[in-house]
Short mmCIF file of C-alpha atoms and ligand atoms in Angstrom, two decimals:
data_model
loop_
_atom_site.label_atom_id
_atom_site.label_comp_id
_atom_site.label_asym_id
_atom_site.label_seq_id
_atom_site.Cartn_x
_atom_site.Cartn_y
_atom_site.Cartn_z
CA UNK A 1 -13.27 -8.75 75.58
CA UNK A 2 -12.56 -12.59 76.97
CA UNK A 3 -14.91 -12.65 79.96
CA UNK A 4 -14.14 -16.71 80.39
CA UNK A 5 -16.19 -18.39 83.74
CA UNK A 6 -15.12 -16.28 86.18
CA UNK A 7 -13.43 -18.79 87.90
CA UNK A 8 -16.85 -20.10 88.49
CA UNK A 9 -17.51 -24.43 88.65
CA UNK A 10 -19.58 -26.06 90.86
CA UNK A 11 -18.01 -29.32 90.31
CA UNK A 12 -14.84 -30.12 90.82
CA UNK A 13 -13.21 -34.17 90.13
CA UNK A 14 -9.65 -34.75 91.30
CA UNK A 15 -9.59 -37.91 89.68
CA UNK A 16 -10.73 -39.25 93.24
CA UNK A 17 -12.53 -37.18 95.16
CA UNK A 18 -15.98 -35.10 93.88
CA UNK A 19 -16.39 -31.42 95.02
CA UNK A 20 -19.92 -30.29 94.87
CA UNK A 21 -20.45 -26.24 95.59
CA UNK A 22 -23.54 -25.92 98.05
CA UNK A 23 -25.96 -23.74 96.12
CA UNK A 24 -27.78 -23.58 98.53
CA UNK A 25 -25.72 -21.09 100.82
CA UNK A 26 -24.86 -18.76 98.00
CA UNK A 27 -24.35 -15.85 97.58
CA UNK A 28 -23.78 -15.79 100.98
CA UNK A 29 -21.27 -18.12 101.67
CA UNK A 30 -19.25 -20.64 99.67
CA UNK A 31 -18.94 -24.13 101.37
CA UNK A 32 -17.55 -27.33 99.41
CA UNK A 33 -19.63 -31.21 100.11
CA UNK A 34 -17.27 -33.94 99.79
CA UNK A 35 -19.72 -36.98 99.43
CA UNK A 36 -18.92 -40.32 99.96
CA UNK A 37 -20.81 -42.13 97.67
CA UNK A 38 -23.85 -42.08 95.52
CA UNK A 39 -26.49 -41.31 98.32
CA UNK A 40 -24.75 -38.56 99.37
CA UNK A 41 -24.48 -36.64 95.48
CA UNK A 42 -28.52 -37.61 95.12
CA UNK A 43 -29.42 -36.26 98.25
CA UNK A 44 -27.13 -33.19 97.00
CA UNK A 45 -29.07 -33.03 93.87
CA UNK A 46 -32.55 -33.56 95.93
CA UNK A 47 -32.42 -30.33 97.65
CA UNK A 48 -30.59 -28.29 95.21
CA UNK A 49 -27.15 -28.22 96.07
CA UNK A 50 -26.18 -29.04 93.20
CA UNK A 51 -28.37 -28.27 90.25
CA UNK A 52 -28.83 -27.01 86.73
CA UNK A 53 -29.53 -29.96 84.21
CA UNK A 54 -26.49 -30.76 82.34
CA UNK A 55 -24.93 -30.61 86.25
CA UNK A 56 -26.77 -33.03 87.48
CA UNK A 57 -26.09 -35.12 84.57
CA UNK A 58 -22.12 -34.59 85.68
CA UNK A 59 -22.79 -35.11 89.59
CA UNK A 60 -24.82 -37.99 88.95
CA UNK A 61 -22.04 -39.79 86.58
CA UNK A 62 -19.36 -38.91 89.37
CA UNK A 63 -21.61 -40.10 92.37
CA UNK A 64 -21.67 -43.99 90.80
CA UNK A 65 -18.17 -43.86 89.93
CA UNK A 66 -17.72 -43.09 93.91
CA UNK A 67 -20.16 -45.83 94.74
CA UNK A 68 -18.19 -48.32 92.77
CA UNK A 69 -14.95 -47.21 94.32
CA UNK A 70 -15.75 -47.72 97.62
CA UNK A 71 -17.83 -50.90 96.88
CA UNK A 72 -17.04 -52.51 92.92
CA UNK A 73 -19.91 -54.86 92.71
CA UNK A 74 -23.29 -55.00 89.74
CA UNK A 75 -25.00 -54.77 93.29
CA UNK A 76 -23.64 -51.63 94.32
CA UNK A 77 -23.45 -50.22 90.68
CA UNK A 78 -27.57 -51.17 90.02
CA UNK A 79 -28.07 -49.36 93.93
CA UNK A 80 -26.21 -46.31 92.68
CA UNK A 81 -28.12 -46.13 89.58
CA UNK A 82 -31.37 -46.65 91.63
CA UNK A 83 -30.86 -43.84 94.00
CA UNK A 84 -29.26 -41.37 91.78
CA UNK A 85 -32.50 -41.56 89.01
CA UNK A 86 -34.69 -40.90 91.89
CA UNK A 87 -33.51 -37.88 93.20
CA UNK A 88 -34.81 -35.66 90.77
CA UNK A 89 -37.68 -36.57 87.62
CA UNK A 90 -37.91 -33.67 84.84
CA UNK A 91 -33.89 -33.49 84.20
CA UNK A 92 -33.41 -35.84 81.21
CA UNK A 93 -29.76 -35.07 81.63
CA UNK A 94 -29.79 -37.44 85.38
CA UNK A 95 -31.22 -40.71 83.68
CA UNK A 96 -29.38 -39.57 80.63
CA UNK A 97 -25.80 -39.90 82.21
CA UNK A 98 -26.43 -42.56 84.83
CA UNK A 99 -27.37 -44.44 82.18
CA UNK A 100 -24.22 -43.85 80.37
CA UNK A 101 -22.22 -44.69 83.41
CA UNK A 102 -24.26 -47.47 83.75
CA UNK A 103 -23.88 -49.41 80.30
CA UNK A 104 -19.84 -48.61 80.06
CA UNK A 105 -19.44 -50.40 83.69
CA UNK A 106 -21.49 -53.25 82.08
CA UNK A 107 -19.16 -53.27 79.37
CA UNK A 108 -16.44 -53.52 81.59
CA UNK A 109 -14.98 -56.72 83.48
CA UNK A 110 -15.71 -57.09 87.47
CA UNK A 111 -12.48 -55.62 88.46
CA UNK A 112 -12.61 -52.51 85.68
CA UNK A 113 -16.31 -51.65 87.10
CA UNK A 114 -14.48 -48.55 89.21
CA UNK A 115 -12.34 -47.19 86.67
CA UNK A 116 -14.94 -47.36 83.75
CA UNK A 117 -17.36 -45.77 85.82
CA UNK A 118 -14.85 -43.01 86.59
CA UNK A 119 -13.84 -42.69 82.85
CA UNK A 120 -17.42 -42.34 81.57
CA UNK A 121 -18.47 -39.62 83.86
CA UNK A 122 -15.43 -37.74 82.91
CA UNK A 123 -16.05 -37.81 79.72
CA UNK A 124 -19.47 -36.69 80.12
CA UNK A 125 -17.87 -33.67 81.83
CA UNK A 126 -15.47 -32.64 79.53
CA UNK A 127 -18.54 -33.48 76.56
CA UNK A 128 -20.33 -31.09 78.62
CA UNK A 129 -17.59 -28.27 79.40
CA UNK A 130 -17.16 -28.54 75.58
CA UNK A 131 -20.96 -28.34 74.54
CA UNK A 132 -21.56 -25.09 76.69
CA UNK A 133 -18.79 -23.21 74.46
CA UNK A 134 -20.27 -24.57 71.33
CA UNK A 135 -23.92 -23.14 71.65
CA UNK A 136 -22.52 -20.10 73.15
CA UNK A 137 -20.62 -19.42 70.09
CA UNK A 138 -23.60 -20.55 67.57
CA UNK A 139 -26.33 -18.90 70.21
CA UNK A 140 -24.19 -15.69 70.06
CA UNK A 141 -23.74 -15.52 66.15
CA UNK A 142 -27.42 -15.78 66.03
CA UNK A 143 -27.94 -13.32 68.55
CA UNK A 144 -25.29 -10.58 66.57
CA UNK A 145 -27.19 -10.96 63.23
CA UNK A 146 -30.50 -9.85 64.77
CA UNK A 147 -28.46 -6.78 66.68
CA UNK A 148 -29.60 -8.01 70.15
CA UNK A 149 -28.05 -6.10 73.40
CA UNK A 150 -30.16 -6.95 76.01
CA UNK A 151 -31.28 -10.36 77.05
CA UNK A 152 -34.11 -11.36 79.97
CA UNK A 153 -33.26 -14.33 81.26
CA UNK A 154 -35.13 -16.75 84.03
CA UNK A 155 -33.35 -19.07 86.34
CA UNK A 156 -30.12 -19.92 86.78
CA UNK A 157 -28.10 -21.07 83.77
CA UNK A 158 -24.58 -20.00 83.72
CA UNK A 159 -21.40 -22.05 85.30
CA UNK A 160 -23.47 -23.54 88.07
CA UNK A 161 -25.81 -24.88 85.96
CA UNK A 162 -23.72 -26.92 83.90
CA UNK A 163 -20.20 -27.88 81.94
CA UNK A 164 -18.13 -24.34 81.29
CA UNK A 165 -20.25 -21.37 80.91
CA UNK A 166 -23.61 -22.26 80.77
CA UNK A 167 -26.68 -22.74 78.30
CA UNK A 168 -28.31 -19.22 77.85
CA UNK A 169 -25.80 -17.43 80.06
CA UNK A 170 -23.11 -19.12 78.23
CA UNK A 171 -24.78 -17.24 75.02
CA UNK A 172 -24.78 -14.40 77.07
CA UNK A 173 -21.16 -14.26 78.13
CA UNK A 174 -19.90 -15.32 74.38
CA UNK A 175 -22.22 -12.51 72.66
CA UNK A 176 -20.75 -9.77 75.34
CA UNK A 177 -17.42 -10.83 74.58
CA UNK A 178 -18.43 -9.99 70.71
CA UNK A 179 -20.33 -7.13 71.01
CA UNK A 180 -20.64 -4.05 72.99
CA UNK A 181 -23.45 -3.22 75.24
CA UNK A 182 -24.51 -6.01 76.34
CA UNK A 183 -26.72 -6.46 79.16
CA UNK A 184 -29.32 -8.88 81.39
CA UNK A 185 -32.26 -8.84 83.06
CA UNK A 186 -32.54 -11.78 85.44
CA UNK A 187 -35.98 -13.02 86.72
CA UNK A 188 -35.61 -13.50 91.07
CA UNK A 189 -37.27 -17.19 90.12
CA UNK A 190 -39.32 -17.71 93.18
CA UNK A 191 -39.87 -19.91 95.07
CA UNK A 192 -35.76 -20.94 95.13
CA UNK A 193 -34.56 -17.14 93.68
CA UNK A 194 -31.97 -19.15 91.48
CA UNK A 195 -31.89 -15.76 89.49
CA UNK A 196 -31.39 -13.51 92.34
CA UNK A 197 -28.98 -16.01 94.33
CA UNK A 198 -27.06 -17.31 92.06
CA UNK A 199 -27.57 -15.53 88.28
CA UNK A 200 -27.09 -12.09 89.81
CA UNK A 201 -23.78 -13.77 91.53
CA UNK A 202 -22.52 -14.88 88.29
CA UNK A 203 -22.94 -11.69 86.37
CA UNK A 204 -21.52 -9.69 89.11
CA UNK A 205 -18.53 -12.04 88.90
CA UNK A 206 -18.19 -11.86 85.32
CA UNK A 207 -18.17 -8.05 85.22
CA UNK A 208 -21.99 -8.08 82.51
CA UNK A 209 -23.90 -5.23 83.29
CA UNK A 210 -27.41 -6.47 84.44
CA UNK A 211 -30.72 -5.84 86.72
CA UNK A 212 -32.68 -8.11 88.52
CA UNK A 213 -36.58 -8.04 88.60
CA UNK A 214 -39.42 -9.94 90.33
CA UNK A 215 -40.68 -12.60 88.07
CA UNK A 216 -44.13 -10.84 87.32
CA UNK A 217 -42.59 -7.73 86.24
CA UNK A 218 -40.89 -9.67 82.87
CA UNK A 219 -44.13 -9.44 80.93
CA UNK A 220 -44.60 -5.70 81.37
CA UNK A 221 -41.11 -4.63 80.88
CA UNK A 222 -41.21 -7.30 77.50
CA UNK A 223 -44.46 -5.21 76.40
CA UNK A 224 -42.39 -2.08 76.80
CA UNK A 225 -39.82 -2.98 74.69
CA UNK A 226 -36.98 -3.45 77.65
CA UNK A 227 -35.36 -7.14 76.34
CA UNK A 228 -34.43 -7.24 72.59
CA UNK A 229 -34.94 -11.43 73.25
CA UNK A 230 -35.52 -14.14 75.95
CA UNK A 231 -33.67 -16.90 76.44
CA UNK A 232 -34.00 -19.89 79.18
CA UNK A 233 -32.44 -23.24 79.42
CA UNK A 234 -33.69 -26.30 79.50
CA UNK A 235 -34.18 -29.25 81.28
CA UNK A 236 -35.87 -31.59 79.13
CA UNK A 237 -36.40 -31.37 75.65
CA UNK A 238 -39.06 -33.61 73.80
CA UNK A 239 -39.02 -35.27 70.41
CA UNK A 240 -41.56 -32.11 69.21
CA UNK A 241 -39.79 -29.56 70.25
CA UNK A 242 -41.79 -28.95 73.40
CA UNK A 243 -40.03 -27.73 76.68
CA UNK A 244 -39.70 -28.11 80.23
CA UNK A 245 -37.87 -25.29 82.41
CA UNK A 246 -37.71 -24.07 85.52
CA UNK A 247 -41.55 -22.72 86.40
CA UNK A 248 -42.13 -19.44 85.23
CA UNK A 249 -40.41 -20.15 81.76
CA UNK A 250 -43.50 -20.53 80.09
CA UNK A 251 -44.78 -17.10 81.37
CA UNK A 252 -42.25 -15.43 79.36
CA UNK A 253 -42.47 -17.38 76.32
CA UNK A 254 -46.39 -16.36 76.07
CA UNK A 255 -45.23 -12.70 77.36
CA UNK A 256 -43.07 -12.74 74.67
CA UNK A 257 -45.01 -13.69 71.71
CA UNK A 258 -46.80 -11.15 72.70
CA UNK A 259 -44.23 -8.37 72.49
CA UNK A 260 -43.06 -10.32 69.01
CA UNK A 261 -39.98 -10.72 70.90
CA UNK A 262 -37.76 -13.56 70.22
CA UNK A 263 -37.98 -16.64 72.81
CA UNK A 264 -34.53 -18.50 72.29
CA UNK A 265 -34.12 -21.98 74.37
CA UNK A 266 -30.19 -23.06 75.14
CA UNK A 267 -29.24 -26.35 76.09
CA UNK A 268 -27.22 -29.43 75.26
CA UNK A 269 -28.53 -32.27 73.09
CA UNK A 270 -28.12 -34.40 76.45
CA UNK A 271 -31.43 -32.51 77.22
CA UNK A 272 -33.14 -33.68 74.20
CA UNK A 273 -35.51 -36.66 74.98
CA UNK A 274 -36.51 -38.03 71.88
CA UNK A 275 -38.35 -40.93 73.90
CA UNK A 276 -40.50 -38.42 75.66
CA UNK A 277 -43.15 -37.76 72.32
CA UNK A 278 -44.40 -34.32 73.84
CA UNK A 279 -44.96 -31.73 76.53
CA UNK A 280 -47.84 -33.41 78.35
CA UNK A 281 -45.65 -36.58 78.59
CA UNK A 282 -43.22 -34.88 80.75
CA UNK A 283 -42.88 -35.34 84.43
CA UNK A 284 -43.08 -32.42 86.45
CA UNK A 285 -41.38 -32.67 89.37
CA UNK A 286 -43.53 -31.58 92.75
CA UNK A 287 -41.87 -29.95 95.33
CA UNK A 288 -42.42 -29.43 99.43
CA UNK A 289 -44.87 -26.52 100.33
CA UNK A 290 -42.15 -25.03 102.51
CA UNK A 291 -40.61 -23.58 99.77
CA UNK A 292 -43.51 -21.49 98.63
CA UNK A 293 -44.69 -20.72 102.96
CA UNK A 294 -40.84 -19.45 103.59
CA UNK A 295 -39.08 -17.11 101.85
CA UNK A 296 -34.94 -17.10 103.06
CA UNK A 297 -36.33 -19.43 105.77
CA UNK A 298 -39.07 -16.92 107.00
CA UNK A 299 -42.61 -17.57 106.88
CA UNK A 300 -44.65 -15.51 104.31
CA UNK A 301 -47.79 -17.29 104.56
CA UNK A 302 -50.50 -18.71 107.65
CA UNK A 303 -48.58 -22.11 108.38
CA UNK A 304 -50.13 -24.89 106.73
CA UNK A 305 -51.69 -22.92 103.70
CA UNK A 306 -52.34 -25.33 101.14
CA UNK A 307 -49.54 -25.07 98.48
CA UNK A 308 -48.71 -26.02 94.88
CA UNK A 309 -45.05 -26.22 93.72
CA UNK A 310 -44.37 -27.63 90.29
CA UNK A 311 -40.94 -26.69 89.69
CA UNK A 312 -40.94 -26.54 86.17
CA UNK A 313 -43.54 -25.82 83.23
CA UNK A 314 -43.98 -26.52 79.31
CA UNK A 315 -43.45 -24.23 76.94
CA UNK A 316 -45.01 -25.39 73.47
CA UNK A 317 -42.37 -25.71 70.69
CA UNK A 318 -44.97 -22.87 68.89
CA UNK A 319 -43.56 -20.47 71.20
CA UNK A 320 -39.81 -21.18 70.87
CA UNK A 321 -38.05 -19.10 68.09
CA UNK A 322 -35.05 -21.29 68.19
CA UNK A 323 -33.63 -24.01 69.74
CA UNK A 324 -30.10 -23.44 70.24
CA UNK A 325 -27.91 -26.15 71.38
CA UNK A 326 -23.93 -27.71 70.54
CA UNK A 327 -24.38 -29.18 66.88
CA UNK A 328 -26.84 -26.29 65.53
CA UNK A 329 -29.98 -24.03 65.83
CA UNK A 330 -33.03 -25.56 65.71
CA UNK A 331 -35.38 -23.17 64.26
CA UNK A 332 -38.37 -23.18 63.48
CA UNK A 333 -38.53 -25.90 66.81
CA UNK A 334 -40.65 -28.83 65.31
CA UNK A 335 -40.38 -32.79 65.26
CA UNK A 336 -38.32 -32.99 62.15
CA UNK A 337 -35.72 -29.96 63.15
CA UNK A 338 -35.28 -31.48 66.15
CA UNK A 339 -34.71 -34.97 65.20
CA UNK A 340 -32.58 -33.00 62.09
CA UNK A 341 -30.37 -31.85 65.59
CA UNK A 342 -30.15 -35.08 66.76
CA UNK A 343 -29.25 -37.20 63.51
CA UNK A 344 -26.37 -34.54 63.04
O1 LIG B 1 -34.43 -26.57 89.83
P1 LIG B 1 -33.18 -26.17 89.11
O2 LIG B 1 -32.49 -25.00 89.70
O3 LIG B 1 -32.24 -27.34 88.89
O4 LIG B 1 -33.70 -25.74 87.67
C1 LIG B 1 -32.76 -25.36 86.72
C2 LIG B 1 -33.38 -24.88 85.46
O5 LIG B 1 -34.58 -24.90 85.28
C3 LIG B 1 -32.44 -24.46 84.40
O6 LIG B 1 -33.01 -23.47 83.59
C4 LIG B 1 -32.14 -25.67 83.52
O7 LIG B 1 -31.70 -26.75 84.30
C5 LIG B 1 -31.13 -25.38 82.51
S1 LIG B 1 -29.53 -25.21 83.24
C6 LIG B 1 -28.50 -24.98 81.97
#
């Protein structure tokens, strides 16, 4: 069965003009931000509109090579740059692709800065669209050997997450097109409900039979033999193996070993940060207490209750059963398989 995106993208490049998909709104509505210029895409990507880390990356790339066609100066391009890295800290993929962007306007001339910024960022896209159908295929064959139907997921990793189909629920998708009987169980992902909003959304779109549960009933249902495997994305990668996600990840991960259920990770090698040495040198981005007091913009807590919101956690590379990303499977997840990934 071809099950394809679903007509699903959150990005959309006309060769001028970037299209960014409000995450926000869904599922409820479906509005398109046409930003101007680079402080418009990070303050996009600073309250979630768009998100996912290999999208990001893609945003990111596109908002410079706006900047620099409105305004094709080094000043503008290093402003860009400047804004754009700040909007968001765990994603490797943001630094990642400005920094691309970055070094192929540098290696441009003054009046190529626009059209080499452009260039680079598509290529990243395309890179990406093509990466997502890579480690679906090699995440899927994996998946078929070990006879795995049904797959608990966390977050939100499928076409609004990144290039083409996504990181785990591009695996997903590829492995139902393969196999009969396949089926998800997405985590709600409080405090932003990326898996009820906007993973439930997909699926429904793409026609994969699937349930959604609260977050804290994963490790039970695990224990009970519900989910024949896990698998998350990513968001950054480090040289060991080690693994930040969306918070909540590493829950299931420890659930999991647990259950002796398979933990698979899914993500591009843009994700891998073989600069960062381990898990404790990650940054963990900190987000507002609103998001925790409100749920759907009502309270659910006294008004000014202390709060603390990382938005992602580490999972330990000892946890992670494989590593599945465009050029292989990483598995077992240590220093030298990943930096086998990376040299291939
Ligand atoms: O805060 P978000 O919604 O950007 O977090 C997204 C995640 O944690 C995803 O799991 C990760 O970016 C991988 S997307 C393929």
């Amino acid at each position: 069965m071809a099950i394809g995106v679903g007509g699903i993208q959150a990005i959309r490049w006309d060769g001028r003009r970037l299209s960014l998909l409000d995450q926000t709104l869904l599922p409820g509505s479906e509005v398109w931000l046409t930003p101007a210029g680079a402080a418009d895409v990070a303050e996009a990507i600073g309250r979630l509109a768009v998100r996912g880390a290999p999208n990001i990356g893609i945003a990111a790339a596109y908002g410079v090579a706006l900047e620099l066609s409105a305004r094709p100066s080094l000043g503008a391009l290093e402003e860009a740059c400047d804004v754009l890295i700040a909007s968001r800290p765990t994603a490797v993929n943001l630094a990642w692709a400005v920094e691309r962007v970055r070094a192929a306007c540098l290696g441009a001339g003054p009046s190529t800065l626009a059209s080499a910024a452009r260039g680079e960022a598509q290529k990243i896209h395309a890179a990406e669209d093509a990466a997502s159908l890579a480690m679906g295929a090699l995440g899927a064959d994996w998946l078929v050997e070990r006879g795995v139907r049904t797959l608990l997921t966390h977050c939100n990793t499928g076409a609004l997450a990144t290039g083409g189909r996504g990181s785990a629920l591009g695996v997903a998708i590829t492995l139902a097109e393969r196999v009969e009987g396949v089926r998800v169980i997405a985590c709600e992902t409080r405090p932003l409900l990326q898996g009820a909003r906007l993973t439930a959304w997909e699926l429904d779109r793409l026609g994969i039979p699937h349930a959604l549960i609260v977050d804290g009933a994963a490790a039970g249902l695990l224990a009970r033999g519900a989910a024949d495997a896990v698998i998350v994305g990513c968001d950054r990668v480090a040289a060991n193996g080690d693994t930040a996600n969306k918070v909540g990840t590493y829950s299931h991960a420890l659930a999991a070993a647990a259950a002796s259920v398979p933990f698979l990770v899914a993500g591009p090698t843009s994700t891998i940060d073989a600069s960062t040495p381990d898990g404790a040198a990650i940054v963990i981005e900190e987000r507002a207490a609103d998001e925790v007091l409100t749920l759907a913009g009502v309270g659910v807590a006294p008004p000014g209750t202390p709060v603390i919101n990382p938005a992602f956690d580490v999972t330990p590379a000892s946890l992670i059963t494989a590593l599945v990303t465009e050029r292989g499977i990483a598995a077992p997840v240590s220093a030298e398989s990943v930096a086998e990934l990376l040299a291939s």
